[in-house]
Amino acid sequence: MNDLVSHLQSLDPPAATVVLLAVASLVLVLREPITGRRSFARFRVEEAAEGEPARLRHYRSWTLQGCTSAILAVALVLALPGVGLADIGARWPSWPSGDSVASSAVRGMIAGVLLMIVVVALAMLVRRWRSRRAAASAPTAAAASVESEAPSAGPRGQMAAVLPMLPRTAAGRRGWAMLSLSAGVTEEITYRGLLLLTLAVVLPSDAPTALLVTVAAVSFGLAHWYQGWTGIVSTGIFGALMAGLFLVTGSLLLPMVLHTLVDLRALMLPVPAEPATTRIGTAADGEATAGTTSSVTPAPRPDPS
C-alpha cells in the first residue's frame, strides 16, 4: 500500500493540474449526494405511478450518468500533464510478496468481501424461498384480512431505498445487471481512482494513508445519502475496503469486480409484486399486462432517511 501512496504523493504535477483535479473532485463530492437524493425522490414518485417502466427508465438514466462521470474523469486525467491513467488504477494488479503485511491485507480484504457476498447471498436465497413458500401456503382471503387489520411497518433505512429499485421482470433484471456493472466500473474510477489521486497531490506529502482512505470512504458514503444513515455507513465501510484494495494492488481491477458482484446480490432479494393499481404500460417484457387502463395519481413520498 505504501508503494502506491508514496508514488502518488511524490507526483509533482503543474499547479493547474492540481487545481483542476481538486475542482473536479470537489464537484463530485458535493454534487452526488444532492443529485442522488433528488433523483431518488423523482424515482419514488414515478415508480408509485408506473412500476417497472419507471425502474427501466431510471436504470438507463443512472447508467448514463455514471458512465458520463467516469468518461469525464478519464478524459481529465488524460488531458492533464503530470498524471496518467496508471495513477488512477488503469493497470494490472501488482501483488505484494507472499509473506508481507500488505499481502496478508490483500488476501484478507478479498476473502472478507467474498465471504460477505456468499453469506448475504445465502441469506437472501433462504429469505426468498421462505417468502415464496409462505405466499403459496397462506390462503388469499386470510392474508388479505391480516394485512388490512395489521399492516406491516415495511422496510426501514437502507432497505426502504433499495427494495423499490429492485426489478420485477426479466427485462428489469437485465437492466439491473447492466446498472450493477456500470456502477462497479464507474464508481471505482471516480471515488477510488480520481479521488485518491486528487487527495494524494492536494494534501501534504506526509499525510497518512489512513487519512486518504477515510476521506474517500466518507465521500463515497455520503454519495448514498438517499439510502439514509445505514446506507451511508455501510457504503462508507465498503468504500474504505475498496480504497485499501486499490492502494495495495495499485489497480482498480479487483475493486471493480468485487463492487459489481456486491451490487448484483440484490437480484436475490425477494421483492413484492406490483400493486394492482399500478399501470405497467411497457412491452419491454412479456410480463406486462395488456389492456390495463387504470392508473393512479402519484403522491410524492418522503425520502428514506
PDB file of C-alpha atoms in Angstrom:
ATOM      1  CA  MET A   1       0.000   0.000   0.000  1.00  0.00           C
ATOM      2  CA  ASN A   2       2.775   2.409   0.915  1.00  0.00           C
ATOM      3  CA  ASP A   3       4.398   1.991  -2.524  1.00  0.00           C
ATOM      4  CA  LEU A   4       1.390   3.370  -4.427  1.00  0.00           C
ATOM      5  CA  VAL A   5       0.690   6.057  -1.845  1.00  0.00           C
ATOM      6  CA  SER A   6       4.327   7.127  -1.924  1.00  0.00           C
ATOM      7  CA  HIS A   7       4.233   7.200  -5.710  1.00  0.00           C
ATOM      8  CA  LEU A   8       1.076   9.325  -5.805  1.00  0.00           C
ATOM      9  CA  GLN A   9       2.371  11.698  -3.134  1.00  0.00           C
ATOM     10  CA  SER A  10       5.683  12.026  -4.961  1.00  0.00           C
ATOM     11  CA  LEU A  11       3.973  13.238  -8.132  1.00  0.00           C
ATOM     12  CA  ASP A  12       4.737  16.852  -8.867  1.00  0.00           C
ATOM     13  CA  PRO A  13       2.141  17.899 -11.455  1.00  0.00           C
ATOM     14  CA  PRO A  14       1.800  21.535 -12.533  1.00  0.00           C
ATOM     15  CA  ALA A  15      -0.299  23.794 -10.342  1.00  0.00           C
ATOM     16  CA  ALA A  16      -3.023  23.928 -12.998  1.00  0.00           C
ATOM     17  CA  THR A  17      -3.307  20.133 -12.891  1.00  0.00           C
ATOM     18  CA  VAL A  18      -3.664  20.148  -9.111  1.00  0.00           C
ATOM     19  CA  VAL A  19      -6.332  22.860  -9.238  1.00  0.00           C
ATOM     20  CA  LEU A  20      -8.384  21.141 -11.947  1.00  0.00           C
ATOM     21  CA  LEU A  21      -8.200  17.786 -10.157  1.00  0.00           C
ATOM     22  CA  ALA A  22      -9.296  19.465  -6.930  1.00  0.00           C
ATOM     23  CA  VAL A  23     -12.197  21.245  -8.609  1.00  0.00           C
ATOM     24  CA  ALA A  24     -13.391  18.074 -10.382  1.00  0.00           C
ATOM     25  CA  SER A  25     -13.225  16.024  -7.183  1.00  0.00           C
ATOM     26  CA  LEU A  26     -14.941  18.737  -5.162  1.00  0.00           C
ATOM     27  CA  VAL A  27     -17.777  18.901  -7.677  1.00  0.00           C
ATOM     28  CA  LEU A  28     -18.098  15.113  -7.481  1.00  0.00           C
ATOM     29  CA  VAL A  29     -18.130  15.028  -3.681  1.00  0.00           C
ATOM     30  CA  LEU A  30     -20.591  17.920  -3.247  1.00  0.00           C
ATOM     31  CA  ARG A  31     -22.875  17.220  -6.203  1.00  0.00           C
ATOM     32  CA  GLU A  32     -23.525  13.494  -5.950  1.00  0.00           C
ATOM     33  CA  PRO A  33     -25.307  13.410  -2.552  1.00  0.00           C
ATOM     34  CA  ILE A  34     -27.725  16.171  -3.602  1.00  0.00           C
ATOM     35  CA  THR A  35     -28.442  14.998  -7.150  1.00  0.00           C
ATOM     36  CA  GLY A  36     -28.702  11.388  -5.979  1.00  0.00           C
ATOM     37  CA  ARG A  37     -31.297  12.285  -3.351  1.00  0.00           C
ATOM     38  CA  ARG A  38     -33.304  14.361  -5.826  1.00  0.00           C
ATOM     39  CA  SER A  39     -33.140  11.649  -8.466  1.00  0.00           C
ATOM     40  CA  PHE A  40     -34.312   9.050  -5.970  1.00  0.00           C
ATOM     41  CA  ALA A  41     -37.220  11.262  -4.903  1.00  0.00           C
ATOM     42  CA  ARG A  42     -38.327  11.565  -8.547  1.00  0.00           C
ATOM     43  CA  PHE A  43     -37.936   7.828  -8.972  1.00  0.00           C
ATOM     44  CA  ARG A  44     -40.190   7.062  -5.996  1.00  0.00           C
ATOM     45  CA  VAL A  45     -42.970   9.256  -7.384  1.00  0.00           C
ATOM     46  CA  GLU A  46     -42.720   7.728 -10.871  1.00  0.00           C
ATOM     47  CA  GLU A  47     -42.332   4.183  -9.524  1.00  0.00           C
ATOM     48  CA  ALA A  48     -45.515   4.610  -7.469  1.00  0.00           C
ATOM     49  CA  ALA A  49     -47.439   5.516 -10.616  1.00  0.00           C
ATOM     50  CA  GLU A  50     -45.824   3.296 -13.254  1.00  0.00           C
ATOM     51  CA  GLY A  51     -43.926   0.470 -11.566  1.00  0.00           C
ATOM     52  CA  GLU A  52     -41.439  -1.413 -13.743  1.00  0.00           C
ATOM     53  CA  PRO A  53     -41.359   1.052 -16.682  1.00  0.00           C
ATOM     54  CA  ALA A  54     -40.136   3.727 -14.263  1.00  0.00           C
ATOM     55  CA  ARG A  55     -37.415   1.404 -12.984  1.00  0.00           C
ATOM     56  CA  LEU A  56     -36.214   0.596 -16.501  1.00  0.00           C
ATOM     57  CA  ARG A  57     -36.137   4.275 -17.392  1.00  0.00           C
ATOM     58  CA  HIS A  58     -34.153   5.208 -14.281  1.00  0.00           C
ATOM     59  CA  TYR A  59     -31.769   2.271 -14.730  1.00  0.00           C
ATOM     60  CA  ARG A  60     -30.848   3.727 -18.112  1.00  0.00           C
ATOM     61  CA  SER A  61     -30.575   7.246 -16.714  1.00  0.00           C
ATOM     62  CA  TRP A  62     -28.390   6.204 -13.760  1.00  0.00           C
ATOM     63  CA  THR A  63     -26.162   4.105 -16.005  1.00  0.00           C
ATOM     64  CA  LEU A  64     -25.693   7.033 -18.395  1.00  0.00           C
ATOM     65  CA  GLN A  65     -24.901   9.428 -15.545  1.00  0.00           C
ATOM     66  CA  GLY A  66     -22.277   7.083 -14.090  1.00  0.00           C
ATOM     67  CA  CYS A  67     -20.642   6.479 -17.452  1.00  0.00           C
ATOM     68  CA  THR A  68     -20.568  10.211 -18.165  1.00  0.00           C
ATOM     69  CA  SER A  69     -18.823  10.960 -14.860  1.00  0.00           C
ATOM     70  CA  ALA A  70     -16.242   8.213 -15.423  1.00  0.00           C
ATOM     71  CA  ILE A  71     -15.543   9.277 -19.014  1.00  0.00           C
ATOM     72  CA  LEU A  72     -15.033  12.869 -17.895  1.00  0.00           C
ATOM     73  CA  ALA A  73     -12.672  11.703 -15.133  1.00  0.00           C
ATOM     74  CA  VAL A  74     -10.603   9.619 -17.564  1.00  0.00           C
ATOM     75  CA  ALA A  75     -10.543  12.437 -20.132  1.00  0.00           C
ATOM     76  CA  LEU A  76      -9.380  14.883 -17.455  1.00  0.00           C
ATOM     77  CA  VAL A  77      -6.510  12.642 -16.378  1.00  0.00           C
ATOM     78  CA  LEU A  78      -5.510  12.043 -19.981  1.00  0.00           C
ATOM     79  CA  ALA A  79      -5.537  15.755 -20.767  1.00  0.00           C
ATOM     80  CA  LEU A  80      -3.647  16.999 -17.717  1.00  0.00           C
ATOM     81  CA  PRO A  81       0.167  16.977 -17.628  1.00  0.00           C
ATOM     82  CA  GLY A  82       1.964  15.259 -14.777  1.00  0.00           C
ATOM     83  CA  VAL A  83      -0.585  12.475 -14.211  1.00  0.00           C
ATOM     84  CA  GLY A  84      -1.621   9.385 -16.156  1.00  0.00           C
ATOM     85  CA  LEU A  85      -4.155   6.587 -16.282  1.00  0.00           C
ATOM     86  CA  ALA A  86      -1.881   4.283 -14.255  1.00  0.00           C
ATOM     87  CA  ASP A  87      -2.239   6.768 -11.390  1.00  0.00           C
ATOM     88  CA  ILE A  88      -5.984   6.075 -11.223  1.00  0.00           C
ATOM     89  CA  GLY A  89      -5.582   2.301 -11.331  1.00  0.00           C
ATOM     90  CA  ALA A  90      -5.630   1.563 -15.068  1.00  0.00           C
ATOM     91  CA  ARG A  91      -3.082  -1.222 -14.878  1.00  0.00           C
ATOM     92  CA  TRP A  92      -2.762  -4.880 -13.956  1.00  0.00           C
ATOM     93  CA  PRO A  93      -2.715  -5.621 -10.188  1.00  0.00           C
ATOM     94  CA  SER A  94       0.698  -5.725  -8.563  1.00  0.00           C
ATOM     95  CA  TRP A  95       0.711  -8.460  -5.928  1.00  0.00           C
ATOM     96  CA  PRO A  96       2.742  -7.874  -2.764  1.00  0.00           C
ATOM     97  CA  SER A  97       5.223 -10.531  -1.646  1.00  0.00           C
ATOM     98  CA  GLY A  98       3.691 -13.623  -0.102  1.00  0.00           C
ATOM     99  CA  ASP A  99       4.849 -13.025   3.484  1.00  0.00           C
ATOM    100  CA  SER A 100       4.357  -9.266   3.683  1.00  0.00           C
ATOM    101  CA  VAL A 101       1.755  -7.402   5.724  1.00  0.00           C
ATOM    102  CA  ALA A 102       0.350  -5.914   2.508  1.00  0.00           C
ATOM    103  CA  SER A 103      -0.094  -9.376   1.013  1.00  0.00           C
ATOM    104  CA  SER A 104      -1.957 -10.539   4.102  1.00  0.00           C
ATOM    105  CA  ALA A 105      -4.108  -7.417   3.922  1.00  0.00           C
ATOM    106  CA  VAL A 106      -4.993  -8.083   0.277  1.00  0.00           C
ATOM    107  CA  ARG A 107      -5.926 -11.693   0.957  1.00  0.00           C
ATOM    108  CA  GLY A 108      -7.936 -10.658   3.999  1.00  0.00           C
ATOM    109  CA  MET A 109      -9.868  -7.950   2.139  1.00  0.00           C
ATOM    110  CA  ILE A 110     -10.660 -10.189  -0.814  1.00  0.00           C
ATOM    111  CA  ALA A 111     -11.667 -13.089   1.423  1.00  0.00           C
ATOM    112  CA  GLY A 112     -13.775 -10.792   3.604  1.00  0.00           C
ATOM    113  CA  VAL A 113     -15.673  -9.265   0.707  1.00  0.00           C
ATOM    114  CA  LEU A 114     -16.213 -12.641  -0.965  1.00  0.00           C
ATOM    115  CA  LEU A 115     -17.383 -14.158   2.333  1.00  0.00           C
ATOM    116  CA  MET A 116     -19.793 -11.247   2.790  1.00  0.00           C
ATOM    117  CA  ILE A 117     -21.148 -11.778  -0.723  1.00  0.00           C
ATOM    118  CA  VAL A 118     -21.643 -15.522  -0.144  1.00  0.00           C
ATOM    119  CA  VAL A 119     -23.225 -15.163   3.306  1.00  0.00           C
ATOM    120  CA  VAL A 120     -25.591 -12.391   2.249  1.00  0.00           C
ATOM    121  CA  ALA A 121     -26.479 -14.239  -0.949  1.00  0.00           C
ATOM    122  CA  LEU A 122     -27.343 -17.396   1.005  1.00  0.00           C
ATOM    123  CA  ALA A 123     -29.402 -15.372   3.472  1.00  0.00           C
ATOM    124  CA  MET A 124     -31.261 -13.730   0.600  1.00  0.00           C
ATOM    125  CA  LEU A 125     -31.947 -17.086  -1.061  1.00  0.00           C
ATOM    126  CA  VAL A 126     -33.311 -18.523   2.181  1.00  0.00           C
ATOM    127  CA  ARG A 127     -35.469 -15.452   2.717  1.00  0.00           C
ATOM    128  CA  ARG A 128     -36.725 -15.614  -0.844  1.00  0.00           C
ATOM    129  CA  TRP A 129     -37.560 -19.324  -0.515  1.00  0.00           C
ATOM    130  CA  ARG A 130     -39.444 -18.716   2.750  1.00  0.00           C
ATOM    131  CA  SER A 131     -41.309 -15.780   1.240  1.00  0.00           C
ATOM    132  CA  ARG A 132     -42.470 -17.848  -1.725  1.00  0.00           C
ATOM    133  CA  ARG A 133     -43.399 -20.777   0.491  1.00  0.00           C
ATOM    134  CA  ALA A 134     -45.426 -18.545   2.815  1.00  0.00           C
ATOM    135  CA  ALA A 135     -47.188 -16.895  -0.122  1.00  0.00           C
ATOM    136  CA  ALA A 136     -48.075 -20.271  -1.634  1.00  0.00           C
ATOM    137  CA  SER A 137     -49.385 -21.793   1.602  1.00  0.00           C
ATOM    138  CA  ALA A 138     -51.297 -18.868   3.080  1.00  0.00           C
ATOM    139  CA  PRO A 139     -54.950 -18.531   1.989  1.00  0.00           C
ATOM    140  CA  THR A 140     -55.506 -15.378  -0.003  1.00  0.00           C
ATOM    141  CA  ALA A 141     -58.513 -14.261   1.996  1.00  0.00           C
ATOM    142  CA  ALA A 142     -56.775 -14.782   5.320  1.00  0.00           C
ATOM    143  CA  ALA A 143     -53.697 -12.947   4.127  1.00  0.00           C
ATOM    144  CA  ALA A 144     -55.808 -10.018   2.939  1.00  0.00           C
ATOM    145  CA  SER A 145     -57.648  -9.938   6.258  1.00  0.00           C
ATOM    146  CA  VAL A 146     -54.446  -9.951   8.278  1.00  0.00           C
ATOM    147  CA  GLU A 147     -52.939  -7.271   6.061  1.00  0.00           C
ATOM    148  CA  SER A 148     -55.964  -4.999   6.428  1.00  0.00           C
ATOM    149  CA  GLU A 149     -56.120  -5.434  10.201  1.00  0.00           C
ATOM    150  CA  ALA A 150     -52.394  -5.186  10.978  1.00  0.00           C
ATOM    151  CA  PRO A 151     -50.401  -3.632   8.178  1.00  0.00           C
ATOM    152  CA  SER A 152     -46.681  -4.271   8.144  1.00  0.00           C
ATOM    153  CA  ALA A 153     -44.394  -1.459   9.166  1.00  0.00           C
ATOM    154  CA  GLY A 154     -42.389  -2.092   5.997  1.00  0.00           C
ATOM    155  CA  PRO A 155     -38.662  -1.927   5.469  1.00  0.00           C
ATOM    156  CA  ARG A 156     -36.649   0.850   7.006  1.00  0.00           C
ATOM    157  CA  GLY A 157     -33.319   2.550   6.480  1.00  0.00           C
ATOM    158  CA  GLN A 158     -31.242   1.328   3.591  1.00  0.00           C
ATOM    159  CA  MET A 159     -33.714  -1.414   2.607  1.00  0.00           C
ATOM    160  CA  ALA A 160     -36.500   1.161   2.265  1.00  0.00           C
ATOM    161  CA  ALA A 161     -34.447   2.733  -0.513  1.00  0.00           C
ATOM    162  CA  VAL A 162     -33.155  -0.462  -2.119  1.00  0.00           C
ATOM    163  CA  LEU A 163     -36.353  -2.528  -2.345  1.00  0.00           C
ATOM    164  CA  PRO A 164     -38.350  -0.106  -4.554  1.00  0.00           C
ATOM    165  CA  MET A 165     -35.456  -0.052  -7.021  1.00  0.00           C
ATOM    166  CA  LEU A 166     -35.270  -3.822  -7.458  1.00  0.00           C
ATOM    167  CA  PRO A 167     -36.631  -5.244 -10.742  1.00  0.00           C
ATOM    168  CA  ARG A 168     -39.833  -7.280 -11.042  1.00  0.00           C
ATOM    169  CA  THR A 169     -39.432  -8.596 -14.605  1.00  0.00           C
ATOM    170  CA  ALA A 170     -36.799 -10.289 -16.746  1.00  0.00           C
ATOM    171  CA  ALA A 171     -36.171  -7.029 -18.603  1.00  0.00           C
ATOM    172  CA  GLY A 172     -35.754  -5.295 -15.272  1.00  0.00           C
ATOM    173  CA  ARG A 173     -33.258  -7.883 -14.063  1.00  0.00           C
ATOM    174  CA  ARG A 174     -31.200  -7.355 -17.204  1.00  0.00           C
ATOM    175  CA  GLY A 175     -31.355  -3.609 -16.634  1.00  0.00           C
ATOM    176  CA  TRP A 176     -30.244  -4.009 -13.011  1.00  0.00           C
ATOM    177  CA  ALA A 177     -27.354  -6.238 -14.082  1.00  0.00           C
ATOM    178  CA  MET A 178     -26.167  -3.561 -16.518  1.00  0.00           C
ATOM    179  CA  LEU A 179     -26.567  -0.893 -13.825  1.00  0.00           C
ATOM    180  CA  SER A 180     -24.525  -3.008 -11.391  1.00  0.00           C
ATOM    181  CA  LEU A 181     -21.741  -3.455 -13.932  1.00  0.00           C
ATOM    182  CA  SER A 182     -21.774   0.253 -14.712  1.00  0.00           C
ATOM    183  CA  ALA A 183     -21.650   1.234 -11.026  1.00  0.00           C
ATOM    184  CA  GLY A 184     -18.891  -1.286 -10.312  1.00  0.00           C
ATOM    185  CA  VAL A 185     -16.695   0.229 -13.017  1.00  0.00           C
ATOM    186  CA  THR A 186     -17.559   3.922 -12.967  1.00  0.00           C
ATOM    187  CA  GLU A 187     -17.731   4.457  -9.204  1.00  0.00           C
ATOM    188  CA  GLU A 188     -14.335   2.832  -8.769  1.00  0.00           C
ATOM    189  CA  ILE A 189     -12.875   5.182 -11.385  1.00  0.00           C
ATOM    190  CA  THR A 190     -14.312   8.280  -9.730  1.00  0.00           C
ATOM    191  CA  TYR A 191     -14.341   7.520  -5.993  1.00  0.00           C
ATOM    192  CA  ARG A 192     -11.199   5.401  -5.808  1.00  0.00           C
ATOM    193  CA  GLY A 193      -9.048   6.322  -8.816  1.00  0.00           C
ATOM    194  CA  LEU A 194      -9.709  10.039  -9.321  1.00  0.00           C
ATOM    195  CA  LEU A 195     -10.474  10.982  -5.716  1.00  0.00           C
ATOM    196  CA  LEU A 196      -7.476   9.210  -4.169  1.00  0.00           C
ATOM    197  CA  LEU A 197      -5.159  10.664  -6.801  1.00  0.00           C
ATOM    198  CA  THR A 198      -6.502  14.133  -6.034  1.00  0.00           C
ATOM    199  CA  LEU A 199      -6.129  13.694  -2.277  1.00  0.00           C
ATOM    200  CA  ALA A 200      -2.562  12.475  -2.708  1.00  0.00           C
ATOM    201  CA  VAL A 201      -1.472  15.531  -4.717  1.00  0.00           C
ATOM    202  CA  VAL A 202      -3.525  18.113  -2.797  1.00  0.00           C
ATOM    203  CA  LEU A 203      -2.796  17.068   0.795  1.00  0.00           C
ATOM    204  CA  PRO A 204       0.696  17.381   2.278  1.00  0.00           C
ATOM    205  CA  SER A 205       3.118  14.706   1.085  1.00  0.00           C
ATOM    206  CA  ASP A 206       3.379  13.291   4.596  1.00  0.00           C
ATOM    207  CA  ALA A 207      -0.382  12.850   5.005  1.00  0.00           C
ATOM    208  CA  PRO A 208      -1.074   9.367   6.426  1.00  0.00           C
ATOM    209  CA  THR A 209      -2.646   6.727   4.207  1.00  0.00           C
ATOM    210  CA  ALA A 210      -5.487   6.345   6.705  1.00  0.00           C
ATOM    211  CA  LEU A 211      -6.490   9.962   6.094  1.00  0.00           C
ATOM    212  CA  LEU A 212      -6.714   9.451   2.321  1.00  0.00           C
ATOM    213  CA  VAL A 213      -8.775   6.278   2.757  1.00  0.00           C
ATOM    214  CA  THR A 214     -11.062   7.894   5.336  1.00  0.00           C
ATOM    215  CA  VAL A 215     -11.824  10.987   3.235  1.00  0.00           C
ATOM    216  CA  ALA A 216     -12.513   8.860   0.150  1.00  0.00           C
ATOM    217  CA  ALA A 217     -14.705   6.455   2.150  1.00  0.00           C
ATOM    218  CA  VAL A 218     -16.745   9.227   3.783  1.00  0.00           C
ATOM    219  CA  SER A 219     -17.261  10.866   0.381  1.00  0.00           C
ATOM    220  CA  PHE A 220     -18.471   7.580  -1.088  1.00  0.00           C
ATOM    221  CA  GLY A 221     -20.811   7.009   1.844  1.00  0.00           C
ATOM    222  CA  LEU A 222     -22.319  10.486   1.540  1.00  0.00           C
ATOM    223  CA  ALA A 223     -22.955   9.870  -2.164  1.00  0.00           C
ATOM    224  CA  HIS A 224     -25.531   7.308  -0.942  1.00  0.00           C
ATOM    225  CA  TRP A 225     -27.328   9.832   1.266  1.00  0.00           C
ATOM    226  CA  TYR A 226     -30.643   8.798  -0.280  1.00  0.00           C
ATOM    227  CA  GLN A 227     -30.281   5.423   1.499  1.00  0.00           C
ATOM    228  CA  GLY A 228     -30.333   7.031   4.945  1.00  0.00           C
ATOM    229  CA  TRP A 229     -27.696   6.763   7.665  1.00  0.00           C
ATOM    230  CA  THR A 230     -27.470   2.986   7.472  1.00  0.00           C
ATOM    231  CA  GLY A 231     -26.739   3.282   3.765  1.00  0.00           C
ATOM    232  CA  ILE A 232     -24.118   5.986   4.335  1.00  0.00           C
ATOM    233  CA  VAL A 233     -22.322   3.905   6.967  1.00  0.00           C
ATOM    234  CA  SER A 234     -22.431   0.583   5.106  1.00  0.00           C
ATOM    235  CA  THR A 235     -21.343   2.038   1.763  1.00  0.00           C
ATOM    236  CA  GLY A 236     -18.670   4.096   3.526  1.00  0.00           C
ATOM    237  CA  ILE A 237     -17.189   0.961   5.092  1.00  0.00           C
ATOM    238  CA  PHE A 238     -17.322  -0.801   1.739  1.00  0.00           C
ATOM    239  CA  GLY A 239     -15.644   2.218   0.118  1.00  0.00           C
ATOM    240  CA  ALA A 240     -12.826   2.031   2.653  1.00  0.00           C
ATOM    241  CA  LEU A 241     -12.267  -1.658   1.833  1.00  0.00           C
ATOM    242  CA  MET A 242     -12.175  -0.939  -1.906  1.00  0.00           C
ATOM    243  CA  ALA A 243      -9.811   2.006  -1.387  1.00  0.00           C
ATOM    244  CA  GLY A 244      -7.484  -0.208   0.626  1.00  0.00           C
ATOM    245  CA  LEU A 245      -7.587  -2.913  -2.024  1.00  0.00           C
ATOM    246  CA  PHE A 246      -6.782  -0.364  -4.743  1.00  0.00           C
ATOM    247  CA  LEU A 247      -3.854   1.080  -2.804  1.00  0.00           C
ATOM    248  CA  VAL A 248      -2.448  -2.371  -2.045  1.00  0.00           C
ATOM    249  CA  THR A 249      -2.666  -3.741  -5.591  1.00  0.00           C
ATOM    250  CA  GLY A 250      -2.240  -0.461  -7.473  1.00  0.00           C
ATOM    251  CA  SER A 251      -5.102  -1.461  -9.764  1.00  0.00           C
ATOM    252  CA  LEU A 252      -8.850  -0.901  -9.918  1.00  0.00           C
ATOM    253  CA  LEU A 253      -9.485  -4.309 -11.490  1.00  0.00           C
ATOM    254  CA  LEU A 254     -10.250  -6.240  -8.305  1.00  0.00           C
ATOM    255  CA  PRO A 255     -12.315  -3.413  -6.735  1.00  0.00           C
ATOM    256  CA  MET A 256     -14.370  -3.220  -9.934  1.00  0.00           C
ATOM    257  CA  VAL A 257     -15.064  -6.968  -9.947  1.00  0.00           C
ATOM    258  CA  LEU A 258     -15.960  -7.125  -6.252  1.00  0.00           C
ATOM    259  CA  HIS A 259     -18.069  -3.957  -6.440  1.00  0.00           C
ATOM    260  CA  THR A 260     -20.085  -5.388  -9.328  1.00  0.00           C
ATOM    261  CA  LEU A 261     -20.640  -8.689  -7.502  1.00  0.00           C
ATOM    262  CA  VAL A 262     -21.833  -6.869  -4.378  1.00  0.00           C
ATOM    263  CA  ASP A 263     -24.380  -4.868  -6.386  1.00  0.00           C
ATOM    264  CA  LEU A 264     -25.581  -7.997  -8.205  1.00  0.00           C
ATOM    265  CA  ARG A 265     -26.505  -9.607  -4.851  1.00  0.00           C
ATOM    266  CA  ALA A 266     -29.666  -7.515  -4.838  1.00  0.00           C
ATOM    267  CA  LEU A 267     -31.124  -9.723  -7.579  1.00  0.00           C
ATOM    268  CA  MET A 268     -31.515 -12.441  -4.927  1.00  0.00           C
ATOM    269  CA  LEU A 269     -33.699 -10.332  -2.661  1.00  0.00           C
ATOM    270  CA  PRO A 270     -37.396 -11.246  -2.542  1.00  0.00           C
ATOM    271  CA  VAL A 271     -39.409  -8.351  -3.908  1.00  0.00           C
ATOM    272  CA  PRO A 272     -43.125  -7.603  -3.537  1.00  0.00           C
ATOM    273  CA  ALA A 273     -45.391  -7.917  -6.549  1.00  0.00           C
ATOM    274  CA  GLU A 274     -46.502  -4.782  -8.345  1.00  0.00           C
ATOM    275  CA  PRO A 275     -49.668  -3.257  -6.815  1.00  0.00           C
ATOM    276  CA  ALA A 276     -52.818  -3.989  -8.793  1.00  0.00           C
ATOM    277  CA  THR A 277     -53.390  -0.261  -9.209  1.00  0.00           C
ATOM    278  CA  THR A 278     -50.023   0.335 -10.805  1.00  0.00           C
ATOM    279  CA  ARG A 279     -50.047   0.803 -14.550  1.00  0.00           C
ATOM    280  CA  ILE A 280     -47.438  -1.372 -16.285  1.00  0.00           C
ATOM    281  CA  GLY A 281     -47.626   0.014 -19.781  1.00  0.00           C
ATOM    282  CA  THR A 282     -44.484  -1.473 -21.314  1.00  0.00           C
ATOM    283  CA  ALA A 283     -43.701  -4.045 -23.963  1.00  0.00           C
ATOM    284  CA  ALA A 284     -40.100  -4.441 -22.826  1.00  0.00           C
ATOM    285  CA  ASP A 285     -41.009  -7.736 -21.197  1.00  0.00           C
ATOM    286  CA  GLY A 286     -43.728 -10.265 -21.791  1.00  0.00           C
ATOM    287  CA  GLU A 287     -44.860  -9.895 -18.226  1.00  0.00           C
ATOM    288  CA  ALA A 288     -46.580  -6.541 -18.781  1.00  0.00           C
ATOM    289  CA  THR A 289     -50.339  -6.561 -18.504  1.00  0.00           C
ATOM    290  CA  ALA A 290     -52.105  -5.782 -21.786  1.00  0.00           C
ATOM    291  CA  GLY A 291     -55.264  -3.717 -21.933  1.00  0.00           C
ATOM    292  CA  THR A 292     -54.878  -2.176 -18.475  1.00  0.00           C
ATOM    293  CA  THR A 293     -56.292   1.321 -18.430  1.00  0.00           C
ATOM    294  CA  SER A 294     -56.471   2.088 -14.735  1.00  0.00           C
ATOM    295  CA  SER A 295     -53.903   4.497 -13.331  1.00  0.00           C
ATOM    296  CA  VAL A 296     -53.109   6.219 -10.092  1.00  0.00           C
ATOM    297  CA  THR A 297     -52.259   9.800  -9.327  1.00  0.00           C
ATOM    298  CA  PRO A 298     -48.720   9.774  -7.937  1.00  0.00           C
ATOM    299  CA  ALA A 299     -48.411  11.144  -4.445  1.00  0.00           C
ATOM    300  CA  PRO A 300     -44.946  12.392  -3.507  1.00  0.00           C
ATOM    301  CA  ARG A 301     -43.280  10.137  -0.980  1.00  0.00           C
ATOM    302  CA  PRO A 302     -40.756  11.352   1.590  1.00  0.00           C
ATOM    303  CA  ASP A 303     -37.137  10.446   1.025  1.00  0.00           C
ATOM    304  CA  PRO A 304     -35.948   7.486   3.114  1.00  0.00           C
ATOM    305  CA  SER A 305     -33.637   8.609   5.864  1.00  0.00           C
TER     306      SER A 305
END
